[in-house]
Coordinates of C-alpha atoms in Angstrom, one line a residue:
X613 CA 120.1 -39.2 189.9
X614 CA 119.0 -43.0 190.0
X615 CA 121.7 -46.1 190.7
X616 CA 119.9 -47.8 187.5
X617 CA 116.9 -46.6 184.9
X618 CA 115.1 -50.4 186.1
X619 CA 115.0 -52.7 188.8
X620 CA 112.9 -55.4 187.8
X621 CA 112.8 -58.1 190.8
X622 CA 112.7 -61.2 189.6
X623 CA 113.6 -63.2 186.8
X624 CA 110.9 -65.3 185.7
X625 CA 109.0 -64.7 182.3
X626 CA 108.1 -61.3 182.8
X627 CA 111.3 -60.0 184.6
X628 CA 113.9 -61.4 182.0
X629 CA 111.8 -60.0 179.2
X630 CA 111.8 -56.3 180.9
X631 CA 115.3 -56.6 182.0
X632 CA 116.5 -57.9 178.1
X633 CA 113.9 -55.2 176.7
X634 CA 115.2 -51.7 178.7
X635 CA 118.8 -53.5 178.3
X636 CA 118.7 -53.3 174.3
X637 CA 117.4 -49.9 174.4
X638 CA 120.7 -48.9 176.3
X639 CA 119.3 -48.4 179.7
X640 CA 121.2 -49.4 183.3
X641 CA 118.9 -52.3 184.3
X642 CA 119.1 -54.3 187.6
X643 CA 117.6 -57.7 188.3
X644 CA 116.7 -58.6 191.3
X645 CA 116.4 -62.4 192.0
X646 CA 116.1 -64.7 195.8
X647 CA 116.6 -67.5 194.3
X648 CA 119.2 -69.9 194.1
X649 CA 119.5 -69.5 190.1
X650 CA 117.8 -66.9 187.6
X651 CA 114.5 -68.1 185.8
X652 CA 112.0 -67.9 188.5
X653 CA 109.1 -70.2 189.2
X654 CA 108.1 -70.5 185.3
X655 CA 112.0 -72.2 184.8
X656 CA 112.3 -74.2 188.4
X657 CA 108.8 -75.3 189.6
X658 CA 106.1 -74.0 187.0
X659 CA 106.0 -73.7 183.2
X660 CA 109.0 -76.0 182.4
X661 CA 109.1 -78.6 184.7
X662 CA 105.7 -79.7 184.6
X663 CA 105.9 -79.7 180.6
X664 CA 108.7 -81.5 180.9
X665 CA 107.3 -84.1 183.1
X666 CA 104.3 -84.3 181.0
X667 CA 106.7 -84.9 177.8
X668 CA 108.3 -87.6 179.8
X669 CA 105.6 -89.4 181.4
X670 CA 104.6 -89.6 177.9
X671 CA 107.2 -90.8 176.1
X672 CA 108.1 -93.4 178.9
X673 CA 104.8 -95.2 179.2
X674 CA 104.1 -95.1 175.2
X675 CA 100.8 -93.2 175.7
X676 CA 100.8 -91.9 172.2
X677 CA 101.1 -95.4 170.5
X678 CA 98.3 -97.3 173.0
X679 CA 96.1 -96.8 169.8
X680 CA 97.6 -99.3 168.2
X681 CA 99.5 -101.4 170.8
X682 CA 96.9 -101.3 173.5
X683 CA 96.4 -99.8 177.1
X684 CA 99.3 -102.3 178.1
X685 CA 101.6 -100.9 176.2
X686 CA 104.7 -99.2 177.9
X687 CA 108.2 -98.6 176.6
X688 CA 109.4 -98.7 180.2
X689 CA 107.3 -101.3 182.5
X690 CA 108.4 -100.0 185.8
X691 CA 108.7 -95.6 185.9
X692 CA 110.9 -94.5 189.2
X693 CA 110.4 -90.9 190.1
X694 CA 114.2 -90.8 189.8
X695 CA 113.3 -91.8 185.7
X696 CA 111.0 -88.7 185.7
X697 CA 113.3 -86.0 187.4
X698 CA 116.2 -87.1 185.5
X699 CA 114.9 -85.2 181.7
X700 CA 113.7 -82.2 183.9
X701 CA 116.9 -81.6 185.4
X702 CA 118.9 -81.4 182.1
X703 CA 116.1 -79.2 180.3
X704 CA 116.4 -76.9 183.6
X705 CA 120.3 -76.7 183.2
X706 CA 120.0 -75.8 179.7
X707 CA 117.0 -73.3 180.1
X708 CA 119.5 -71.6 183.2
X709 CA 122.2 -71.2 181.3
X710 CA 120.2 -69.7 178.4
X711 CA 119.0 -67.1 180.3
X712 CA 122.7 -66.5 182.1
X713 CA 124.2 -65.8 178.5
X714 CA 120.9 -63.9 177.5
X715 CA 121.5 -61.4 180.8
X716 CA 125.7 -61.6 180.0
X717 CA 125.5 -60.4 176.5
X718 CA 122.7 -57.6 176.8
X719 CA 124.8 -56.4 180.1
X720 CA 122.2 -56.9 182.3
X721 CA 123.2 -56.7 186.3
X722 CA 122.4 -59.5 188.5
X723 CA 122.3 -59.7 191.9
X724 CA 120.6 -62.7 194.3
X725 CA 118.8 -61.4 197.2
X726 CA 115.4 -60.5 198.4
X727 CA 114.7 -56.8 197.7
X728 CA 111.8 -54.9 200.1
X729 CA 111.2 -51.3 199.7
X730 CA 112.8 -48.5 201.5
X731 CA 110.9 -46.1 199.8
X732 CA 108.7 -45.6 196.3
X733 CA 112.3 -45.2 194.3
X734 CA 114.5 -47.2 196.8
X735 CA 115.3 -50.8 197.8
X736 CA 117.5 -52.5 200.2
X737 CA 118.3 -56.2 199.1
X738 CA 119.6 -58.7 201.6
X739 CA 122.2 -60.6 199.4
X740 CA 123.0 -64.0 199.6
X741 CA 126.3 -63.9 201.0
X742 CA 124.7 -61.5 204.0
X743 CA 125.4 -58.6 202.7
X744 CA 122.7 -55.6 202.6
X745 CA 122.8 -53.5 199.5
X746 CA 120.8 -50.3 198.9
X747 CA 119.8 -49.0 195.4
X748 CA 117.9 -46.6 193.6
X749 CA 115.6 -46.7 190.4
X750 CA 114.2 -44.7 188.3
X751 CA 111.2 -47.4 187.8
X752 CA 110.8 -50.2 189.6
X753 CA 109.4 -53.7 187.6
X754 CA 107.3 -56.0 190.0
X755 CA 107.5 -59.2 188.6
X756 CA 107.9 -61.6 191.6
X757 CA 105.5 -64.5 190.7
X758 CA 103.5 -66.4 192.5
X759 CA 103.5 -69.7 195.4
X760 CA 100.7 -72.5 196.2
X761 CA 98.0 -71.5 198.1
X762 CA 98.7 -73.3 201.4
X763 CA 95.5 -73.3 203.3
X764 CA 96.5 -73.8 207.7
X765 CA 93.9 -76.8 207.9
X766 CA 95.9 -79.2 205.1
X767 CA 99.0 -80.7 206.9
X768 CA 101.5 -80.5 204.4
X769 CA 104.2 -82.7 205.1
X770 CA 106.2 -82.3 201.6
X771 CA 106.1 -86.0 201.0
X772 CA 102.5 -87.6 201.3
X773 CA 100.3 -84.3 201.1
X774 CA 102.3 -81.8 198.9
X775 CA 101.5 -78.2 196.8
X776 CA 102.7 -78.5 192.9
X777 CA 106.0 -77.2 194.4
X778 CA 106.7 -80.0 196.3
X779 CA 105.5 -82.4 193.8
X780 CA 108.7 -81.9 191.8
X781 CA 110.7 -83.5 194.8
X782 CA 108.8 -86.6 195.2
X783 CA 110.3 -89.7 195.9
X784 CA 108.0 -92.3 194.1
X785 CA 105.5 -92.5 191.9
X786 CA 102.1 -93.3 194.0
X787 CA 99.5 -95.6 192.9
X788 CA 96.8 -93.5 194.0
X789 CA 96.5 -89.8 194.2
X790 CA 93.9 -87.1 195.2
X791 CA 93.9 -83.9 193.9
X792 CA 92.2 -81.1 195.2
X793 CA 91.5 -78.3 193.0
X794 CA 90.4 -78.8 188.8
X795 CA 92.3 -75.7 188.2
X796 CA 94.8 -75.5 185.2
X797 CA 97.8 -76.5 187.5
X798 CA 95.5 -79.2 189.2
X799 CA 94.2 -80.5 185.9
X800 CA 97.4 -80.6 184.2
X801 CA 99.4 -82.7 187.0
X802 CA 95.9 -85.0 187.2
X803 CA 96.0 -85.8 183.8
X804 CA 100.0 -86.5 183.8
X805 CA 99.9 -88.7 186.7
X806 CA 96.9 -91.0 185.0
X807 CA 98.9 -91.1 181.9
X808 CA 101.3 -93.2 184.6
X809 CA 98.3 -95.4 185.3
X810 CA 97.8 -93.5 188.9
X811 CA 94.8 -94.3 190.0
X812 CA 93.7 -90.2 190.3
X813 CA 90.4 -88.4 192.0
X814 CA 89.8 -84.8 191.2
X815 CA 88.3 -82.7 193.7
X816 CA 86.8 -79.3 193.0
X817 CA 84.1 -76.8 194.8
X818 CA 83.0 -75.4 191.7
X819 CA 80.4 -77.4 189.6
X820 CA 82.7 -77.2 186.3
X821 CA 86.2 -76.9 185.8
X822 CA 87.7 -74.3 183.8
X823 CA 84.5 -72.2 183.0
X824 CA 87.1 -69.9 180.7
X825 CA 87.7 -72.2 177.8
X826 CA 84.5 -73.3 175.2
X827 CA 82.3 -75.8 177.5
X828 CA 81.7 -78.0 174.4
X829 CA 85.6 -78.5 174.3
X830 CA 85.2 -78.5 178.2
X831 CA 82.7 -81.9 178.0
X832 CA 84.9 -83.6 175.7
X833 CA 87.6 -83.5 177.6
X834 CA 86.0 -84.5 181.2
X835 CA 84.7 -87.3 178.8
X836 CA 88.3 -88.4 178.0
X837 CA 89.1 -88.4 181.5
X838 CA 86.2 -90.4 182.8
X839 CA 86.4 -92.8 180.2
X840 CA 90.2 -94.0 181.8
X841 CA 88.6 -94.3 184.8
X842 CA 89.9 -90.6 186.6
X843 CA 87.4 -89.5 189.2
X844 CA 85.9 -85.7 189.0
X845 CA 84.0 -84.7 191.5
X846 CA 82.4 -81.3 191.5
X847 CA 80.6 -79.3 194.1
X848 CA 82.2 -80.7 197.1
X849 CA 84.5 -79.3 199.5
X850 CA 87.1 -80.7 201.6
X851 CA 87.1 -81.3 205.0
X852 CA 90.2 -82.6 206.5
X853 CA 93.2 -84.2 205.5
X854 CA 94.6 -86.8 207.6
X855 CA 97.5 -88.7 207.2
X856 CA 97.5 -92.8 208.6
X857 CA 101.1 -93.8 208.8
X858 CA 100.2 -97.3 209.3
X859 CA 97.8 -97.6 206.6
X860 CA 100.2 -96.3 204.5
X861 CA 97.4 -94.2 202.9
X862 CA 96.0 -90.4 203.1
X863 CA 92.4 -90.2 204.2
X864 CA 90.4 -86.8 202.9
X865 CA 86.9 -86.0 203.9
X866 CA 84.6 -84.0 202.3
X867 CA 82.0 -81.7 203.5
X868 CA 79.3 -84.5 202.4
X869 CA 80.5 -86.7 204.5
X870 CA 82.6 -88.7 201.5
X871 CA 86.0 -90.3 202.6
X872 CA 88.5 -90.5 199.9
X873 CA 91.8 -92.8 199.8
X874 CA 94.7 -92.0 198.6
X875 CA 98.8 -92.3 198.9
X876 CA 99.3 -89.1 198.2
X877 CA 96.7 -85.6 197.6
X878 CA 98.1 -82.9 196.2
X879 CA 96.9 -79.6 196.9
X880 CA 96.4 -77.2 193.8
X881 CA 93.6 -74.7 194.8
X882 CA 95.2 -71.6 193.6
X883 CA 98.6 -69.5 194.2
X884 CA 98.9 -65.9 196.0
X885 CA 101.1 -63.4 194.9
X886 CA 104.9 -63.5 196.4
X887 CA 104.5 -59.8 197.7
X888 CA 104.2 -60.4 201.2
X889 CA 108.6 -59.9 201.8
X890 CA 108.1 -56.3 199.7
X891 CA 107.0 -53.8 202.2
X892 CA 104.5 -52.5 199.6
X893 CA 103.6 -50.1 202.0
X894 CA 106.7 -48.1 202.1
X895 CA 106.1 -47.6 198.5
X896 CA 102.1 -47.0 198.2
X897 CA 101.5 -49.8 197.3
X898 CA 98.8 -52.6 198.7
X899 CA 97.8 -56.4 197.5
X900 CA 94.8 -58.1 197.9
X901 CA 93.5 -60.6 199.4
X902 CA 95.5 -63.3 197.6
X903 CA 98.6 -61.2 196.9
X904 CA 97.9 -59.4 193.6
X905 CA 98.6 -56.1 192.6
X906 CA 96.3 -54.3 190.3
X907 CA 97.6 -52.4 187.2
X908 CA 96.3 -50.5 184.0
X909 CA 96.1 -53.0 181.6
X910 CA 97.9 -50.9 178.8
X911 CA 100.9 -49.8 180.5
X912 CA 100.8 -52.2 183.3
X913 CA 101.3 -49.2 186.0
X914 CA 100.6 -49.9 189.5
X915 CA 98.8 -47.1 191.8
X916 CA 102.7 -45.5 191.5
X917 CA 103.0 -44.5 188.3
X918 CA 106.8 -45.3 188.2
X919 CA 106.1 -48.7 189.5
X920 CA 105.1 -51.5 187.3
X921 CA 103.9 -55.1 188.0
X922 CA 103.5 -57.8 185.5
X923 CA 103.4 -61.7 185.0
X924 CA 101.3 -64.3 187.1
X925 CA 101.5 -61.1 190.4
X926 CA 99.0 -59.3 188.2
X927 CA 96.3 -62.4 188.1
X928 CA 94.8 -63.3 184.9
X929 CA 95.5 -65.2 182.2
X930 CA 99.1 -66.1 184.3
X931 CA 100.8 -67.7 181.3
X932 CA 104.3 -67.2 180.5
X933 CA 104.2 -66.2 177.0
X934 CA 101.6 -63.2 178.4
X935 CA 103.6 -62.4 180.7
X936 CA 106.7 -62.4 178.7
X937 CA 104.7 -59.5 176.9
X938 CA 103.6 -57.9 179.7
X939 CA 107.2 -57.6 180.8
X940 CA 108.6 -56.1 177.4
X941 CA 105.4 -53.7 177.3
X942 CA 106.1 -52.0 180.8
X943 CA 109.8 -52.1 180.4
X944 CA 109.0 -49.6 177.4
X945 CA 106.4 -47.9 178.8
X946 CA 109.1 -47.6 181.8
X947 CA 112.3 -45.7 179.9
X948 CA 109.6 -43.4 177.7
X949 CA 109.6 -45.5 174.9
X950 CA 106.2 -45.9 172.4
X951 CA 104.9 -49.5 173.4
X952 CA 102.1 -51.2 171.0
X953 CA 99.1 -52.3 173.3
X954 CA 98.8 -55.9 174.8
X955 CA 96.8 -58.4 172.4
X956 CA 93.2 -58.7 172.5
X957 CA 93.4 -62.4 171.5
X958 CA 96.5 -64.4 172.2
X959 CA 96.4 -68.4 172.5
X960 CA 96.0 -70.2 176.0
X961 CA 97.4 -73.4 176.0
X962 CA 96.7 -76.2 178.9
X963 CA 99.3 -78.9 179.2
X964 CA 96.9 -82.0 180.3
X965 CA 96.9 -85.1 178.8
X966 CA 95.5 -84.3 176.2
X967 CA 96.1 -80.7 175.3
X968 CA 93.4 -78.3 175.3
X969 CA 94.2 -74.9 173.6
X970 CA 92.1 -72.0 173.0
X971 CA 92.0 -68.3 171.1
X972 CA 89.5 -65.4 170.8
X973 CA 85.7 -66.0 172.3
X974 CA 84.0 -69.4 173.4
X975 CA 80.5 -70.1 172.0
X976 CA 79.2 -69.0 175.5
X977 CA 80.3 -65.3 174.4
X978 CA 79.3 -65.2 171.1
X979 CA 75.7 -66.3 172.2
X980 CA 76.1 -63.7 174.8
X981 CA 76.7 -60.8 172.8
X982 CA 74.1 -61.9 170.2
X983 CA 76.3 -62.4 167.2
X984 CA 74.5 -64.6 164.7
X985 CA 77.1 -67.3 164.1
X986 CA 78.1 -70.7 163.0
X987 CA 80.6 -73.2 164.0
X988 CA 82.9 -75.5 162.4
X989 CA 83.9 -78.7 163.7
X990 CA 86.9 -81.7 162.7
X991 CA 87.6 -84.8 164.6
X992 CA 91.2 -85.9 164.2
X993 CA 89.6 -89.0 163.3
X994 CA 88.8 -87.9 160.5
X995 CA 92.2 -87.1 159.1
X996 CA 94.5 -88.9 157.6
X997 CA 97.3 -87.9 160.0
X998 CA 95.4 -88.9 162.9
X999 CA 94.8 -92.0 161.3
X1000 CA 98.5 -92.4 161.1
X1001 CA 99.0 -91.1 165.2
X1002 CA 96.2 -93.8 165.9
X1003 CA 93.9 -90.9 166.9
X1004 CA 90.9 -91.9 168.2
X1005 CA 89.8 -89.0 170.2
X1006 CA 90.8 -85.2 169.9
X1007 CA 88.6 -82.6 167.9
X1008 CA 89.1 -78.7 166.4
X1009 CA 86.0 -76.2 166.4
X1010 CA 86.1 -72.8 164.9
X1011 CA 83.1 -70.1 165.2
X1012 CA 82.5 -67.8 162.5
X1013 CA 80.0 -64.8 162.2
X1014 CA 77.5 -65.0 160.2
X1015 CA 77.3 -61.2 159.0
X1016 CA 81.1 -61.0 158.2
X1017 CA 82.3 -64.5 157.7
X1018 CA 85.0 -63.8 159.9
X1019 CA 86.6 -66.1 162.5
X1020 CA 85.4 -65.0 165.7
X1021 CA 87.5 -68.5 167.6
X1022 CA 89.1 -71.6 167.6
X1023 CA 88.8 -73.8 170.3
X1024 CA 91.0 -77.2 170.2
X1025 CA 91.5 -80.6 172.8
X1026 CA 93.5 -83.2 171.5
X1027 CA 97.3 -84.2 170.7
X1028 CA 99.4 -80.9 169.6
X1029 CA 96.7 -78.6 170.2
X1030 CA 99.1 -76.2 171.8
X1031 CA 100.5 -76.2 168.4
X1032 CA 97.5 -76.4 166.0
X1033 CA 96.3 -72.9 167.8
X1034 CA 98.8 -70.6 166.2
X1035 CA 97.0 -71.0 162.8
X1036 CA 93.6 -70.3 164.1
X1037 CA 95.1 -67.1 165.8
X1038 CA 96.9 -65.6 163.2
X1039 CA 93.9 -65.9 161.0
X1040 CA 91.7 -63.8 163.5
X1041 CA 93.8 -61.5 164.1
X1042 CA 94.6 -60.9 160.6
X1043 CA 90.3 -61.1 160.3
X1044 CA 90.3 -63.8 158.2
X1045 CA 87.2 -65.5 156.9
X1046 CA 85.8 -69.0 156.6
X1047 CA 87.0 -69.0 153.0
X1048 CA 90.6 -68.7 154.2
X1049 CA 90.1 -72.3 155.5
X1050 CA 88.0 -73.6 152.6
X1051 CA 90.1 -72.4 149.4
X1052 CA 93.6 -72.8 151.1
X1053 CA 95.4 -76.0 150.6
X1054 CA 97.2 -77.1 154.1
X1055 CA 100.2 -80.1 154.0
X1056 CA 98.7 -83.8 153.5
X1057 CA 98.6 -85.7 155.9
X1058 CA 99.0 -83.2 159.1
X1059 CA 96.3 -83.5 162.1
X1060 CA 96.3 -78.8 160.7
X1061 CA 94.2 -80.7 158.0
X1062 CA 91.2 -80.5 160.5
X1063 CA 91.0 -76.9 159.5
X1064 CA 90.3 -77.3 156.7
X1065 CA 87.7 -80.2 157.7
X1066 CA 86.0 -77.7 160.3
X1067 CA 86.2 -74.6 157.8
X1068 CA 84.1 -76.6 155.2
X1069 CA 81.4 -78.0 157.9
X1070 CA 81.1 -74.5 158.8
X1071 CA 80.7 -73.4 155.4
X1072 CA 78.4 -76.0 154.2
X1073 CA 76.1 -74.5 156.9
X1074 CA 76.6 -71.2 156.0
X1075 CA 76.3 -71.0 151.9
X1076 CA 78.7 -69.5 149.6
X1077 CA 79.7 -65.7 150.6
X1078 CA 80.5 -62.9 148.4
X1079 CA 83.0 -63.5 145.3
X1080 CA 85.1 -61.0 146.8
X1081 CA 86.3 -60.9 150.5
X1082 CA 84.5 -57.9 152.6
X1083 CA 86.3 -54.8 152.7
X1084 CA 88.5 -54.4 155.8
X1085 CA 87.1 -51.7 157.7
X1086 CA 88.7 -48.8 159.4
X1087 CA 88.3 -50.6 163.1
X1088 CA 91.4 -51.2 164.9
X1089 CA 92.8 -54.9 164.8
X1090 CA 92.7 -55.0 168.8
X1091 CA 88.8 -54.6 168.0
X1092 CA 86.9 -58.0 168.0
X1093 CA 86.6 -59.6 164.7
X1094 CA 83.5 -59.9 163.1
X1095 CA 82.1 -57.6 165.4
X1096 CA 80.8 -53.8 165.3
X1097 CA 82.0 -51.5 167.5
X1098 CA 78.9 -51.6 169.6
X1099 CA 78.9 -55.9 170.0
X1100 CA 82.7 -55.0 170.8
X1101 CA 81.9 -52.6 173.8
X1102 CA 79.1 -55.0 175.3
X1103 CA 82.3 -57.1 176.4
X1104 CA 82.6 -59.0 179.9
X1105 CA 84.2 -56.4 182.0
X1106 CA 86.2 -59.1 182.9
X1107 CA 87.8 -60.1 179.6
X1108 CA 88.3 -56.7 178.8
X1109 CA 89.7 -56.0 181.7
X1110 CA 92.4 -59.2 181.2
X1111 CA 92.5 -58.0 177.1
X1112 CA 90.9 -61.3 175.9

């Protein structure tokens, strides 16, 4: 009846999981991609490249031996922005032609074009080459991204005042930047381009910056920052953004009346949803505000039941390993395969300088619910590893409930966090206890050592549990650890809502 059993249109994170997913399962699958090559914003202008920057910025100036050369130190004394684009171009070959031989041998169809809909089961996509092609699905993927927020007062000019797009494409390094927005994308690229010894000023409306992660984790990090001299300013607005050509520098203004310098300002104040070219209408289908569609957070259905929508289009938590979830989970759901349910607790990783990485509830949500708990905490100064690294900063913190033991979450900032995380979340999923952490032995020296650090400062606090471990109970592991069914329920709507 259908051309193909699913279109998924495009080929970032979420898309190529789908497509691979209802491919293996022996279904016709289609995907749908404008751009010049397959992979989508996470492989071309999100996820990878500003990783690989970060990697690169890194290993170029010799951040991670300053603790024992100096702030001087540099392997390379003078860094080009030729120097920096020159590793992300090879990593984005290599991650293209991955995902070409991933779609080749699972006989997955390609075409490039931008698709809109004709109706709820039909497409037309204007090819490339001019060509208009019309096809049919069965169900219909949505997984078209996101692009900067692009507000009509700030003149971008894709050189001096840019979006994290255009950032990729510039043509020096500057001395100075602004950056307006203390978002994770804003954060991240603020935190890379001080690690270059840019002088960078961080400009954000809200009084904190990224309210979602553990504020004690939060403080330690904006204490990092400010002790290399980065500027944060919260609770202020911008103005305007004006460009003097023969100053040679960007002027912004703030709503207090503040004028900031800079060669360059980067504007990162959130992304919409790339729906806008889909004629959602023609399908039943609307966006809000900022582009997103809404979707069960189980099967990932849209207000069409045949029409799904995952990856950063959906909002919240917008990672690609989420999405990449997402993506299998509602290609399943899609061809009438059984599909397990999205994680409750999955880790979010922040690429700054340094790391910041996070799983399961903050402090701020444990004292919410009114779970009687205590908390854990490790400096990486204190192990031997770190001492090794020439750590001086970086710290682990685990919370554990008082009435089970169990690990309710681990909150990390510091080198390899991003890393360090996936030991914290397999032991709360898994609803292990503090005495996981204080009986286990972990590899000497490794900076993982500051589990074991934080488990026995927890413990210490806590006394000596049971001999034996507490009977699992019956309650799903999707359902909070540590928690009865009733704390589980009080939940944030809005965590529950994302499956945090």
């Amino acid at each position: 009846m259908y051309t193909y059993d699913l279109i998924a249109i495009g080929s970032g994170p979420a898309g190529r999981r789908a497509a691979i997913q209802a491919a293996k399962l022996e279904k016709k699958v289609l995907v749908v991609e404008q751009g010049r090559r397959v992979g989508g914003v996470s492989v071309h202008t999100g996820t990878i490249p500003s990783k690989t920057l970060r990697e690169t910025a890194l290993n170029l100036t010799g951040w991670r031996e300053r603790g024992f050369y100096g702030r001087s130190y540099r392997v390379k004394q003078e860094i080009s922005a030729d120097d920096l684009r020159r590793r992300l171009l090879i990593t984005l070959d290599h991650e293209v032609e991955v995902l070409e031989h991933q779609f080749a041998r699972n006989r997955v169809q390609q075409v490039r074009g931008r698709a809109t809909f004709i109706d709820a089961n039909m497409l037309e996509i204007a090819k490339s080459d001019g060509e208009t092609l019309r096809v049919t699905a069965a169900s219909v993927l949505l997984a078209v991204g996101t692009r900067p927020y692009r507000p009509a007062h700030i003149p971008f000019d894709g050189r001096y005042v840019i979006d994290s797009d255009e950032l990729l494409e510039m043509k020096e390094v500057p001395r100075s930047l602004v950056v307006v927005g203390a978002g994770v994308i804003g954060i991240e690229y603020a935190t890379i381009f001080s690690a270059l010894d840019t002088q960078v000023t961080v400009v954000e409306p809200r009084e904190t910056m990224l309210d979602f992660i553990d504020k004690e984790i939060v403080e330690d990090f904006a204490y990092q920052l400010r002790d290399r001299n980065m500027k944060l300013i919260f609770g202020q607005t911008v103005e305007t953004v004006e460009r003097d050509a023969q100053a040679g520098k960007c002027r912004v203004t703030l709503k207090s009346g503040r004028i900031l310098q800079a060669e360059m300002v980067l504007f990162a104040a959130g992304r919409v949803g790339a729906t806008d070219t889909l004629n959602l209408a023609a399908a039943g289908l609307e966006a809000d505000s900022r582009g997103r569609l809404k979707v069960d957070p189980e099967t990932f259905q849209t207000a069409v039941p045949h029409i799904y929508a995952a990856g950063d289009v959906i909002g919240f938590p917008s990672l690609a390993s989420t999405s990449m979830e997402q993506g299998r989970i509602a290609a399943r759901h899609a061809v009438g395969v059984p599909a397990s349910e999205p994680p409750q607790f999955f880790p979010y990783g922040i690429y700054a300088v340094p790391e910041i990485s996070t799983c399961g509830l903050t402090e701020e949500e444990v004292i919410q619910r009114s779970i009687p708990y205590e908390t854990g905490i490790a400096h990486f100064r204190e192990t031997s590893r770190g001492h090794i690294m020439g750590l001086d900063t970086g710290l682990l913190k685990m919370i554990f409930s008082l009435k089970t033991r169990r690990l309710l979450g681990v909150h990390i900032v510091g080198e390899g966090a991003t890393e360090l995380v996936h030991i914290g979340q397999a032991v709360l999923n898994l609803k292990g206890t503090v005495e996981y952490f204080v009986e286990n032995t972990f590899n000497y020296p490794t900076l993982a050592e500051a589990y074991k650090i934080a488990g026995l400062d927890a413990w210490n606090r806590m006394g000596e549990g049971p001999k034996e471990a507490p009977v699992a109970t019956s309650q799903p592991l999707d359902k909070t650890p540590g928690l009865t069914p009733a704390e589980t329920e009080a939940a944030p709507e809005a965590r529950k809502a994302a499956n945090i």
